[in-house]
PDB file of C-alpha atoms in Angstrom:
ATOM      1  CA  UNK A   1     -17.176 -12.485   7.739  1.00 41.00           C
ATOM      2  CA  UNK A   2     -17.465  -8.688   8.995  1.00 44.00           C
ATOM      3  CA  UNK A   3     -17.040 -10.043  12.755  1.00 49.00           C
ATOM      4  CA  UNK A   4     -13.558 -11.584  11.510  1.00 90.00           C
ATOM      5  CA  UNK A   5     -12.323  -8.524   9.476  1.00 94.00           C
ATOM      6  CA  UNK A   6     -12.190  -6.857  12.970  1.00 94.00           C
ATOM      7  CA  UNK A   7     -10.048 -10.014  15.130  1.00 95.00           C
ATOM      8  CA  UNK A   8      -8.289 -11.458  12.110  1.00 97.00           C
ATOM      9  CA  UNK A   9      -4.245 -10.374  12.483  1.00 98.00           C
ATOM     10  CA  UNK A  10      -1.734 -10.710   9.860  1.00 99.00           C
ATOM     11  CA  UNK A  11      -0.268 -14.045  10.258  1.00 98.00           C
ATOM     12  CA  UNK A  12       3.211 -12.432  11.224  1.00 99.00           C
ATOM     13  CA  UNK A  13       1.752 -11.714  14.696  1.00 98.00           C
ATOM     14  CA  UNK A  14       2.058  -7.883  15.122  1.00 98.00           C
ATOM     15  CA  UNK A  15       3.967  -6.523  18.241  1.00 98.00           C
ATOM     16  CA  UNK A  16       2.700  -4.327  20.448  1.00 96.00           C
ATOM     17  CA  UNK A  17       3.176  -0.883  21.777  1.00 97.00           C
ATOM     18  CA  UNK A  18       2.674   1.997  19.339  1.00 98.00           C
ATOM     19  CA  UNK A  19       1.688   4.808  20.441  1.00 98.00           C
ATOM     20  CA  UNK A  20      -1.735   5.170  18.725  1.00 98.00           C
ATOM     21  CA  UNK A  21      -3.700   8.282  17.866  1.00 98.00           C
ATOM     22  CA  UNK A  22      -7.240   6.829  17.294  1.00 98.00           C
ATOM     23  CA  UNK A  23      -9.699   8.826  15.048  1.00 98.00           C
ATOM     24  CA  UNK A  24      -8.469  11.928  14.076  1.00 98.00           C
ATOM     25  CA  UNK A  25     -10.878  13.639  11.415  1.00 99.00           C
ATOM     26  CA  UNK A  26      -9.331  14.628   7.914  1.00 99.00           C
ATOM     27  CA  UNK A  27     -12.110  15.462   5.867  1.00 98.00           C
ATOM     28  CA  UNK A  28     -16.145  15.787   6.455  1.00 96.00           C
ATOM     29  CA  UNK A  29     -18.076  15.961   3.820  1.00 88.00           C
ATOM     30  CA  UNK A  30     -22.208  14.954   3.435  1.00 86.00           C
ATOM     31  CA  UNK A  31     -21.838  12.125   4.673  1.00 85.00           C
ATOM     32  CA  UNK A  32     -20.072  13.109   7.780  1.00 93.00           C
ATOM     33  CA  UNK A  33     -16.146  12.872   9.254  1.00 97.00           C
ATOM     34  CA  UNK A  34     -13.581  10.783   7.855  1.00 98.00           C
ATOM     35  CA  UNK A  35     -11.573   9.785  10.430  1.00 99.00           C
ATOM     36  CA  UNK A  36      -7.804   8.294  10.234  1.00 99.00           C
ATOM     37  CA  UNK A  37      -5.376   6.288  12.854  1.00 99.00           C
ATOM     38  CA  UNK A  38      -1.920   7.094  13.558  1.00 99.00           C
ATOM     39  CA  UNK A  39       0.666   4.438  14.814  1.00 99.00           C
ATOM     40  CA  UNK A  40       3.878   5.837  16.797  1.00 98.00           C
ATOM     41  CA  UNK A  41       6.730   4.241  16.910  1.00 98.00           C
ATOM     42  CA  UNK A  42       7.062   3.482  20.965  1.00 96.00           C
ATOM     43  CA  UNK A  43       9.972   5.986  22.421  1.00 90.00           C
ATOM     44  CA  UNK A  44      11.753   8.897  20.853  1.00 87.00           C
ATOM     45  CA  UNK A  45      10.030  12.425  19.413  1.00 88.00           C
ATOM     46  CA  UNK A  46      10.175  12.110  15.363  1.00 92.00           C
ATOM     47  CA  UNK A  47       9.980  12.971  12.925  1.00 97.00           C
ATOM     48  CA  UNK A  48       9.181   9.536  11.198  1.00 98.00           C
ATOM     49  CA  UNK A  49       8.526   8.423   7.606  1.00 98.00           C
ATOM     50  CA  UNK A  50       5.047   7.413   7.229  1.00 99.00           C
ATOM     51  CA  UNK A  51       3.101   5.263   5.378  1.00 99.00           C
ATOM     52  CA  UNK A  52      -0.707   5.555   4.444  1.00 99.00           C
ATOM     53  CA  UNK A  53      -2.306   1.929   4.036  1.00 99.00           C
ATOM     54  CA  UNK A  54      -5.102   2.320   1.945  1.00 99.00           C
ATOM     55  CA  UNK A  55      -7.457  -0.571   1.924  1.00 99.00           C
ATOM     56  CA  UNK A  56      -9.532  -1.585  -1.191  1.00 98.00           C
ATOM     57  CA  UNK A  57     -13.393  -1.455  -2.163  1.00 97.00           C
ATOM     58  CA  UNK A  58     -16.511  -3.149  -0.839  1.00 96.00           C
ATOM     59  CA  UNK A  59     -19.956  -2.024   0.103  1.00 96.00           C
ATOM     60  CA  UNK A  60     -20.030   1.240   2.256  1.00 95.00           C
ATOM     61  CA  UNK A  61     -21.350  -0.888   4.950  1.00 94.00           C
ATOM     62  CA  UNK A  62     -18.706  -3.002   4.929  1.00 95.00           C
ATOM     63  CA  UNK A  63     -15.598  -0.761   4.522  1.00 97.00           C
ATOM     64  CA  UNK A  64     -16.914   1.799   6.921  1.00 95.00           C
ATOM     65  CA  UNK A  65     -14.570   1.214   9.655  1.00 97.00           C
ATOM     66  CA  UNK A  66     -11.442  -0.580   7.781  1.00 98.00           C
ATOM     67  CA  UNK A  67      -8.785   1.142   9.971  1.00 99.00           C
ATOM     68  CA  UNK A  68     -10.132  -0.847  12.602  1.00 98.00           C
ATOM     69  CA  UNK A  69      -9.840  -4.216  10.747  1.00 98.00           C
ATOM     70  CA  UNK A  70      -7.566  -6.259  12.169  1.00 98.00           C
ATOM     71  CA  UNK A  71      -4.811  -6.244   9.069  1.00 99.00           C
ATOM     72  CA  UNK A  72      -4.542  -2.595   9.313  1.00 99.00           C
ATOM     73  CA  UNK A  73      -4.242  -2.266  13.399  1.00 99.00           C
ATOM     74  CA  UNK A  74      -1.606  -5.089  12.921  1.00 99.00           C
ATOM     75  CA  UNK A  75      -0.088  -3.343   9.847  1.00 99.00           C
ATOM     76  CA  UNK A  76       0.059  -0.265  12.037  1.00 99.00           C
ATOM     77  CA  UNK A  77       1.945  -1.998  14.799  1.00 99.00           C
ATOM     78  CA  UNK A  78       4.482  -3.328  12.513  1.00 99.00           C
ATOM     79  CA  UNK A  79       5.479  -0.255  10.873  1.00 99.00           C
ATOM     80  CA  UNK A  80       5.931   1.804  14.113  1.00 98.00           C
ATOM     81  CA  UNK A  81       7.875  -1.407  15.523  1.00 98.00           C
ATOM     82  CA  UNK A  82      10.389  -0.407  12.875  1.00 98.00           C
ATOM     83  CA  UNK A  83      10.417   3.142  13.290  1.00 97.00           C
ATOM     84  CA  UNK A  84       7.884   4.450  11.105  1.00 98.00           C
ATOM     85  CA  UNK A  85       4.603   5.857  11.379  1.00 99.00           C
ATOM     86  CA  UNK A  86       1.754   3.747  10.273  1.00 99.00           C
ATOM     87  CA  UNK A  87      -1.857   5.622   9.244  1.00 99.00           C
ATOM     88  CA  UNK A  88      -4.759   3.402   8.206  1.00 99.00           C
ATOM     89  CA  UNK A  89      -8.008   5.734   7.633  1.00 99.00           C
ATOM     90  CA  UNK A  90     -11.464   5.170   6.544  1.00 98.00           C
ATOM     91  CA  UNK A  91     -12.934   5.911   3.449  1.00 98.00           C
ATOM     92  CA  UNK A  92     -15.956   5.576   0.992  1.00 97.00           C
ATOM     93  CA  UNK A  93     -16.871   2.954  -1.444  1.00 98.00           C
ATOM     94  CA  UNK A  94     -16.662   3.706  -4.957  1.00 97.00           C
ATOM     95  CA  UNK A  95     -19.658   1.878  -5.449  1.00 95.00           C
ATOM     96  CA  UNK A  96     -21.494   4.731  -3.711  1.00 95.00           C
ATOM     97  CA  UNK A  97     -19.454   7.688  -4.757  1.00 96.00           C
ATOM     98  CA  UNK A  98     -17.314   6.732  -7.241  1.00 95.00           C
ATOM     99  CA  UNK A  99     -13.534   6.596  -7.801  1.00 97.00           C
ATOM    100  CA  UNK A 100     -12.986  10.338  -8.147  1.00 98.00           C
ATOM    101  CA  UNK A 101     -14.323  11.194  -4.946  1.00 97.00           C
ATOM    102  CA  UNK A 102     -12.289   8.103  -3.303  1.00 98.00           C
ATOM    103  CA  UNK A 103      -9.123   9.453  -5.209  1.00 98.00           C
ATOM    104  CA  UNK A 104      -9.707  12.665  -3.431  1.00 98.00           C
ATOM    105  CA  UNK A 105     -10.053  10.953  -0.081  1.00 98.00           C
ATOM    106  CA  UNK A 106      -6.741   9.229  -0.424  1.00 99.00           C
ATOM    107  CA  UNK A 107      -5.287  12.972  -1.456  1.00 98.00           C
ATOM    108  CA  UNK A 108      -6.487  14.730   1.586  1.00 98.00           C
ATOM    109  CA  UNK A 109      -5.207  11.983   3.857  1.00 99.00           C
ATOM    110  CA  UNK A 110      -1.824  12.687   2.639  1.00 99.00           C
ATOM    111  CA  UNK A 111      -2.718  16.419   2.705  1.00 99.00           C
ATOM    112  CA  UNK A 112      -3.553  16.288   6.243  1.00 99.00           C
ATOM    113  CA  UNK A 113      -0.821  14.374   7.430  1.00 99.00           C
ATOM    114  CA  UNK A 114       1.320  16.886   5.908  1.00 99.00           C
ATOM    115  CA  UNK A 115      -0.182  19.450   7.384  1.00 99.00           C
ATOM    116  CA  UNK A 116       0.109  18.752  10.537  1.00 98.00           C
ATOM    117  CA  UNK A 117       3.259  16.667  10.343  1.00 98.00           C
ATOM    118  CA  UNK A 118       4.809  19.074  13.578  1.00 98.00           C
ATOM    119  CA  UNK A 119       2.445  17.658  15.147  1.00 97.00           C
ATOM    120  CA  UNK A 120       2.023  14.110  14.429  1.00 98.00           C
ATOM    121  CA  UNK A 121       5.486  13.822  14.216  1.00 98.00           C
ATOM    122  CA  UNK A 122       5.498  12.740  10.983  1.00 98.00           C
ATOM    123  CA  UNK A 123       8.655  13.555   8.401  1.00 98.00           C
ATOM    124  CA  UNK A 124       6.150  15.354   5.517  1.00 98.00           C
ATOM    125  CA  UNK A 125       8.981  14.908   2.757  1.00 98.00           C
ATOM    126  CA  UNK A 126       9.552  11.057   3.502  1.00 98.00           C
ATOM    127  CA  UNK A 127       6.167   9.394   2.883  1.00 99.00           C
ATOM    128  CA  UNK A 128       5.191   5.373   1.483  1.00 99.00           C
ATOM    129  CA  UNK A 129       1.470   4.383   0.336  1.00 99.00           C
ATOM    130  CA  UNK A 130       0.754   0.393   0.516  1.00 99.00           C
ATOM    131  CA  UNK A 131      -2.538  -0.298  -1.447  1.00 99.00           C
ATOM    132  CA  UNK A 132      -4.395  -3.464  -1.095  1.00 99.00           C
ATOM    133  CA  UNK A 133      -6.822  -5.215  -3.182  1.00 98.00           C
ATOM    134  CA  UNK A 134      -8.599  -2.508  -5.308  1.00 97.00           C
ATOM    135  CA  UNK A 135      -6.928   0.544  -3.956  1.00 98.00           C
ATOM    136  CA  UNK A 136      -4.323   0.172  -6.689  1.00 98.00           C
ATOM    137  CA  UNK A 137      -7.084   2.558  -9.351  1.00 98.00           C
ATOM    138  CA  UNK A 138      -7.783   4.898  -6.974  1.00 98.00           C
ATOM    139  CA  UNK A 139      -5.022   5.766  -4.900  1.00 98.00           C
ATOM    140  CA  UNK A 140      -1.574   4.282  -7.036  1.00 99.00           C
ATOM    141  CA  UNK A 141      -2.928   5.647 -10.388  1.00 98.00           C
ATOM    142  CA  UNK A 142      -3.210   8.918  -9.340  1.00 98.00           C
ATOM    143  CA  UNK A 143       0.125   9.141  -7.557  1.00 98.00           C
ATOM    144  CA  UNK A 144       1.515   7.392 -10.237  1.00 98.00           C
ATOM    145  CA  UNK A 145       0.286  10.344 -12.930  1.00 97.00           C
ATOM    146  CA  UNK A 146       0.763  13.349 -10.523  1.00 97.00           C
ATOM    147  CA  UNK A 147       4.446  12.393  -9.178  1.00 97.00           C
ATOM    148  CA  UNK A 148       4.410  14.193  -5.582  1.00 97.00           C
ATOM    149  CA  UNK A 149       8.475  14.667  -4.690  1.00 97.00           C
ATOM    150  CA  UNK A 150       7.293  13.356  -0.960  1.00 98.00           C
ATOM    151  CA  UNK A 151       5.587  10.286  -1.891  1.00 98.00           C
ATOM    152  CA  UNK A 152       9.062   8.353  -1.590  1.00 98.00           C
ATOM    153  CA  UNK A 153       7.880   4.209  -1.764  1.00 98.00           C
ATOM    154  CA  UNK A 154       4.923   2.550  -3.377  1.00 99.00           C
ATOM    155  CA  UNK A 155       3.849  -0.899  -2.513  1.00 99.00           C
ATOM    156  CA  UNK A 156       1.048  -3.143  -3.191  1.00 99.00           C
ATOM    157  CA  UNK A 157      -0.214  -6.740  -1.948  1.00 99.00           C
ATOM    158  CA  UNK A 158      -2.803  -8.499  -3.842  1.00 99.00           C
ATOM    159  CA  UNK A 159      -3.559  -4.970  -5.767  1.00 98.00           C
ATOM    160  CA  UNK A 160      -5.007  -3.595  -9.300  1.00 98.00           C
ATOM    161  CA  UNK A 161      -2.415  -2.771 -11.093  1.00 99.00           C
ATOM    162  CA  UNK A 162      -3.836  -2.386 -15.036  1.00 98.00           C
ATOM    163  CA  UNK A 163      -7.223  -2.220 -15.392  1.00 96.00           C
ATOM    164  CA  UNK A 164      -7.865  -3.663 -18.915  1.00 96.00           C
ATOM    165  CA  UNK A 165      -7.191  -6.536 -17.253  1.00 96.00           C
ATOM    166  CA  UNK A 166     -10.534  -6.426 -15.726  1.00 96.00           C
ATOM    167  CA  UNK A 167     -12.443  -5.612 -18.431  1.00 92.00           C
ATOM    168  CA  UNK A 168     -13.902  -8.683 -19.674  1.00 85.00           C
ATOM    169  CA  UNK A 169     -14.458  -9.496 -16.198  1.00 86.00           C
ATOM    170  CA  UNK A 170     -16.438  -6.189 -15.752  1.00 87.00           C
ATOM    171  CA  UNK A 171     -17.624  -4.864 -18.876  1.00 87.00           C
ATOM    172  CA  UNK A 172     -18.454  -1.498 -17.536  1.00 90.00           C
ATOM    173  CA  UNK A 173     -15.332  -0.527 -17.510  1.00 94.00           C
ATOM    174  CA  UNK A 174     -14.584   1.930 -20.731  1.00 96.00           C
ATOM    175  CA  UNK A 175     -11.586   2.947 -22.401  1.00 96.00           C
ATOM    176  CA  UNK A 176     -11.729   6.035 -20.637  1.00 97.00           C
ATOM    177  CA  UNK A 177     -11.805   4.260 -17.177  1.00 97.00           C
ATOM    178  CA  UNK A 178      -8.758   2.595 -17.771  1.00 97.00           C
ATOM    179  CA  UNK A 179      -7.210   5.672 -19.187  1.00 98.00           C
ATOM    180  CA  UNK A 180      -7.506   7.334 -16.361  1.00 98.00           C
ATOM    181  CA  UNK A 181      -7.399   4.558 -13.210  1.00 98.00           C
ATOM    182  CA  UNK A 182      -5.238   2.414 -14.430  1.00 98.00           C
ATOM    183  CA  UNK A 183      -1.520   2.157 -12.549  1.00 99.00           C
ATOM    184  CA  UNK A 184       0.226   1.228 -15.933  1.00 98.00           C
ATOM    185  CA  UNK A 185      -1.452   3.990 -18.337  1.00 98.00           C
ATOM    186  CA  UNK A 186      -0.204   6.559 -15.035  1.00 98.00           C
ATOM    187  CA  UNK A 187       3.660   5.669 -15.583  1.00 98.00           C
ATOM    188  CA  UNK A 188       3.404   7.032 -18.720  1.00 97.00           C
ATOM    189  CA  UNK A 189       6.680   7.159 -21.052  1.00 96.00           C
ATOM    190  CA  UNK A 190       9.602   8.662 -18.833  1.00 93.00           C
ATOM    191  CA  UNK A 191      10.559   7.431 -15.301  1.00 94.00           C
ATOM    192  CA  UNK A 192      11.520  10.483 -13.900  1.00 95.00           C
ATOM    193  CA  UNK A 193       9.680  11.207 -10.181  1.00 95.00           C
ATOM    194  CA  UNK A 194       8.943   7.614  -9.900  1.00 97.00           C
ATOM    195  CA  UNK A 195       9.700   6.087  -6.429  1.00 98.00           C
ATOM    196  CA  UNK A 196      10.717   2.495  -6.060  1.00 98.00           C
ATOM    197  CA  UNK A 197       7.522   0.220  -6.517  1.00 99.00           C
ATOM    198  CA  UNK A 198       7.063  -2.996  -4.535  1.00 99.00           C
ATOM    199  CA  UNK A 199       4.435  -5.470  -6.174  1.00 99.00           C
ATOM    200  CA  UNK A 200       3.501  -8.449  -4.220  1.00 99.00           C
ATOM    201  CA  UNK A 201       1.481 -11.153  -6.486  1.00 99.00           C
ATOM    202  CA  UNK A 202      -1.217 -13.581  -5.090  1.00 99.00           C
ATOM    203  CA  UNK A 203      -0.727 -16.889  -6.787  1.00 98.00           C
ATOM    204  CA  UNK A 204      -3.788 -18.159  -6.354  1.00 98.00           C
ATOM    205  CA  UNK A 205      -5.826 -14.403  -7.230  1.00 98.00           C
ATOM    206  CA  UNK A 206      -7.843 -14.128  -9.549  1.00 97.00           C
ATOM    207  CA  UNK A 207      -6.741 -14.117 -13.297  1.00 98.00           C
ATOM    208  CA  UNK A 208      -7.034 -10.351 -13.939  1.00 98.00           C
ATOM    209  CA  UNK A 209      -4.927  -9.803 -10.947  1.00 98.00           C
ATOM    210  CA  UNK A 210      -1.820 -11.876 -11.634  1.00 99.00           C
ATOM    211  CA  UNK A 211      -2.024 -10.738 -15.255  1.00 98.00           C
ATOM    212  CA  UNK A 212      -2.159  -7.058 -14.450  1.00 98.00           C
ATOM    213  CA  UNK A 213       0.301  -7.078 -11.674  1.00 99.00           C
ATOM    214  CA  UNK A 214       2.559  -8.385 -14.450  1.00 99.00           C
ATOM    215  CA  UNK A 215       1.823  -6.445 -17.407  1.00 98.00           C
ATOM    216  CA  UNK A 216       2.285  -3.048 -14.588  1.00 99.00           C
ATOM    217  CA  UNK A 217       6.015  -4.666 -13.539  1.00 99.00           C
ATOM    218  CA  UNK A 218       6.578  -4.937 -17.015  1.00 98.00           C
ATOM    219  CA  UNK A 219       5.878  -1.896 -18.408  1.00 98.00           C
ATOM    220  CA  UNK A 220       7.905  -0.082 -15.165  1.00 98.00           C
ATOM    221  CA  UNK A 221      10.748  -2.057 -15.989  1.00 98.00           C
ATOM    222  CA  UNK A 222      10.938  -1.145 -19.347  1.00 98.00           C
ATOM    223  CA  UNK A 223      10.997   2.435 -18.123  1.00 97.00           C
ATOM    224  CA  UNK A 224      13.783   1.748 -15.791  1.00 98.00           C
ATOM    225  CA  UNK A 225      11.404   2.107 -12.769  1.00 98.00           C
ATOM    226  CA  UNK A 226      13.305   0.578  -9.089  1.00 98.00           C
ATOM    227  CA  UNK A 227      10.512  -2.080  -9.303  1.00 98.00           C
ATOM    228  CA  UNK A 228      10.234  -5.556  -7.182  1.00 98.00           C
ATOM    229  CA  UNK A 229       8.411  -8.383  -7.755  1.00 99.00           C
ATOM    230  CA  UNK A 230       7.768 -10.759  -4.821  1.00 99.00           C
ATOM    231  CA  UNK A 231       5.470 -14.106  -5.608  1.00 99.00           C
ATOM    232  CA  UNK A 232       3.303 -16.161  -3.267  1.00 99.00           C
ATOM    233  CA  UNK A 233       2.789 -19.006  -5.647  1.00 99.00           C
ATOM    234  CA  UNK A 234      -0.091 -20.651  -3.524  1.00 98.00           C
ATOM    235  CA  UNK A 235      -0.869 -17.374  -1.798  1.00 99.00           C
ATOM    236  CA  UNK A 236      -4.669 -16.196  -1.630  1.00 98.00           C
ATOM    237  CA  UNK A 237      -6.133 -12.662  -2.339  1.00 98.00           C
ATOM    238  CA  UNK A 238      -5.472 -11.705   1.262  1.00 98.00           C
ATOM    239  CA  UNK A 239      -2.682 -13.926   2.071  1.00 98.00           C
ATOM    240  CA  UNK A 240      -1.028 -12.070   4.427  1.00 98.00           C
ATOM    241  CA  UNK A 241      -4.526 -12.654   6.948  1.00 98.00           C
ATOM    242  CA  UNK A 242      -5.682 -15.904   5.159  1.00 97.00           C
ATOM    243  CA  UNK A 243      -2.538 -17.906   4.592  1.00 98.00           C
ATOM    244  CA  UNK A 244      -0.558 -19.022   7.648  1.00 98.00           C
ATOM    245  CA  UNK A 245       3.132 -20.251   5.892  1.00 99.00           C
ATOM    246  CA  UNK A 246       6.400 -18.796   5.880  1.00 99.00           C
ATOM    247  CA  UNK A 247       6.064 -17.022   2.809  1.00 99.00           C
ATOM    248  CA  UNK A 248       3.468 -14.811   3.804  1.00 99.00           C
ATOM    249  CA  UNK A 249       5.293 -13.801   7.446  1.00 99.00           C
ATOM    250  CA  UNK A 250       8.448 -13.608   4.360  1.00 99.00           C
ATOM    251  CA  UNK A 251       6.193 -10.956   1.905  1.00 99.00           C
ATOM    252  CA  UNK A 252       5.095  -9.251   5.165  1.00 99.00           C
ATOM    253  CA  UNK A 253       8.498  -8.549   6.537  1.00 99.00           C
ATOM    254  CA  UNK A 254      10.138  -7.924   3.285  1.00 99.00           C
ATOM    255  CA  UNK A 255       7.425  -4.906   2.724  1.00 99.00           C
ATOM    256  CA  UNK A 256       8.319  -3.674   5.494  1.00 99.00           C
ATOM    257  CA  UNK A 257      11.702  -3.769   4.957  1.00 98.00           C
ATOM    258  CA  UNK A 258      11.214  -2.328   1.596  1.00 98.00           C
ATOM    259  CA  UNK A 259       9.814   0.538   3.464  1.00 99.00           C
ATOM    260  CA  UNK A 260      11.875   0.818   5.753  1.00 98.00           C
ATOM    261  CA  UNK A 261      15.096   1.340   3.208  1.00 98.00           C
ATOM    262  CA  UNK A 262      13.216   3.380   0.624  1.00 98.00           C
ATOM    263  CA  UNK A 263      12.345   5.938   3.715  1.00 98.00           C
ATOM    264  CA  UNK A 264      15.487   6.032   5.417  1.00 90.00           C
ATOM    265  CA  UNK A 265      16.292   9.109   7.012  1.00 55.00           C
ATOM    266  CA  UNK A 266      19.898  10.868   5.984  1.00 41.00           C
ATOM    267  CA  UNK A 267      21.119  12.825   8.827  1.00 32.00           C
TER     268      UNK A 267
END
């Protein structure tokens, strides 16, 4: 399975030629560098919208090197075919440091993009985050609570959305845990700062998936959140690698699309 992570495309076949930025370094820490990718749209000088993809958990071993999986390097490609600037990046597992420290990871991505926005030719006010798969505790709850003016579009495929769902199925998870990583707990009781939220839902996921996804849409909409619910109804967790149909290549391009209007520039 780790051999196909690394060859397996999104099954909207990605274009080609971004310009791409391969392993910059945004943090080191103990362990050693952190390194992230940056996907440039082909011709013209910026500055572009960007969005961070921020894959979910596994064992260090395994997650490693996930900007080099083959959903994020397509991912990439997509989102500078359509004029934005696409940055997968590596980091830890929370099984070996925790979610706190991963949290941080996601923070200093964006921090470092930021940064040195001149010079990535990235537009720092104008930025989307697209979580996958577990990413939704540790990098959409914390954006969801803190409310940064440039994080401009949130999406996620296949992602955690409320945690309690998971308790049963994890029973270390405490009250407190789900206080604090949990996406719907982090949109609180007023909408204002919220961007517009895109939630993609696996039909065939796994229980606590489907359920959270729905009791997070819910709750937004009841604060008046800009949220959108798209459905694969025989979709796996991972469809948009693992299930070769229309309505994945459909959920694919309407992300992007999503991101693509939520970013716009005005000139």
């Amino acid at each position: 399975m780790a051999e196909n992570l690394f060859t397996q495309l999104t099954v909207l076949p990605p274009p080609r030629g971004a310009r791409v930025r391969k392993g910059r370094v945004y943090r080191t820490d103990a362990h050693g560098d952190l390194l992230l990718d940056v996907y440039l749209p082909a011709d013209g000088k910026g500055p572009w919208p960007a969005v961070l993809l921020v894959n979910g958990d596994a064992e260090e071993p395994v997650i490693a090197r996930a900007k080099d999986w083959g959903v994020y390097r397509s991912y990439g490609e997509h989102l500078a075919a359509r004029g934005l600037v696409g940055v997968p990046f590596n980091h830890r597992s929370t099984r070996t440091v925790g979610r706190a420290e991963v949290a941080a990871e996601v923070t200093a991505t964006l921090d470092h993009i930021r940064a040195n926005a001149i010079d990535l030719q990235i537009d720092a006010a104008r930025i989307g985050v697209w979580a996958f798969s577990a990413a939704g505790a540790f990098a959409l709850a914390p954006l969801l609570r803190s409310r940064r003016t440039y994080v401009n579009a949130i999406a996620g495929f296949y992602t955690v959305w409320d945690l309690a769902a998971f308790q049963k199925l994890d029973p270390r998870l405490t009250d407190a845990d789900i206080q604090e990583w949990s996406a719907t707990v982090a949109l609180g009781t007023r909408i204002a700062g919220l961007p517009p939220i895109l939630v993609a839902i696996a039909g065939r996921d796994s229980p606590p998936f489907i359920t959270g996804a729905e009791v997070f849409a819910s709750r937004a909409r009841e604060l008046g959140v800009d949220v959108r619910v798209e459905r694969h109804a025989t979709g796996q967790h991972g469809f948009d690698t693992r299930d070769d149909d229309e309505r994945s290549r459909e959920l694919i391009r309407g992300a992007l699309d999503f991101f693509v209007g939520a970013l716009a520039l005005r000139r």
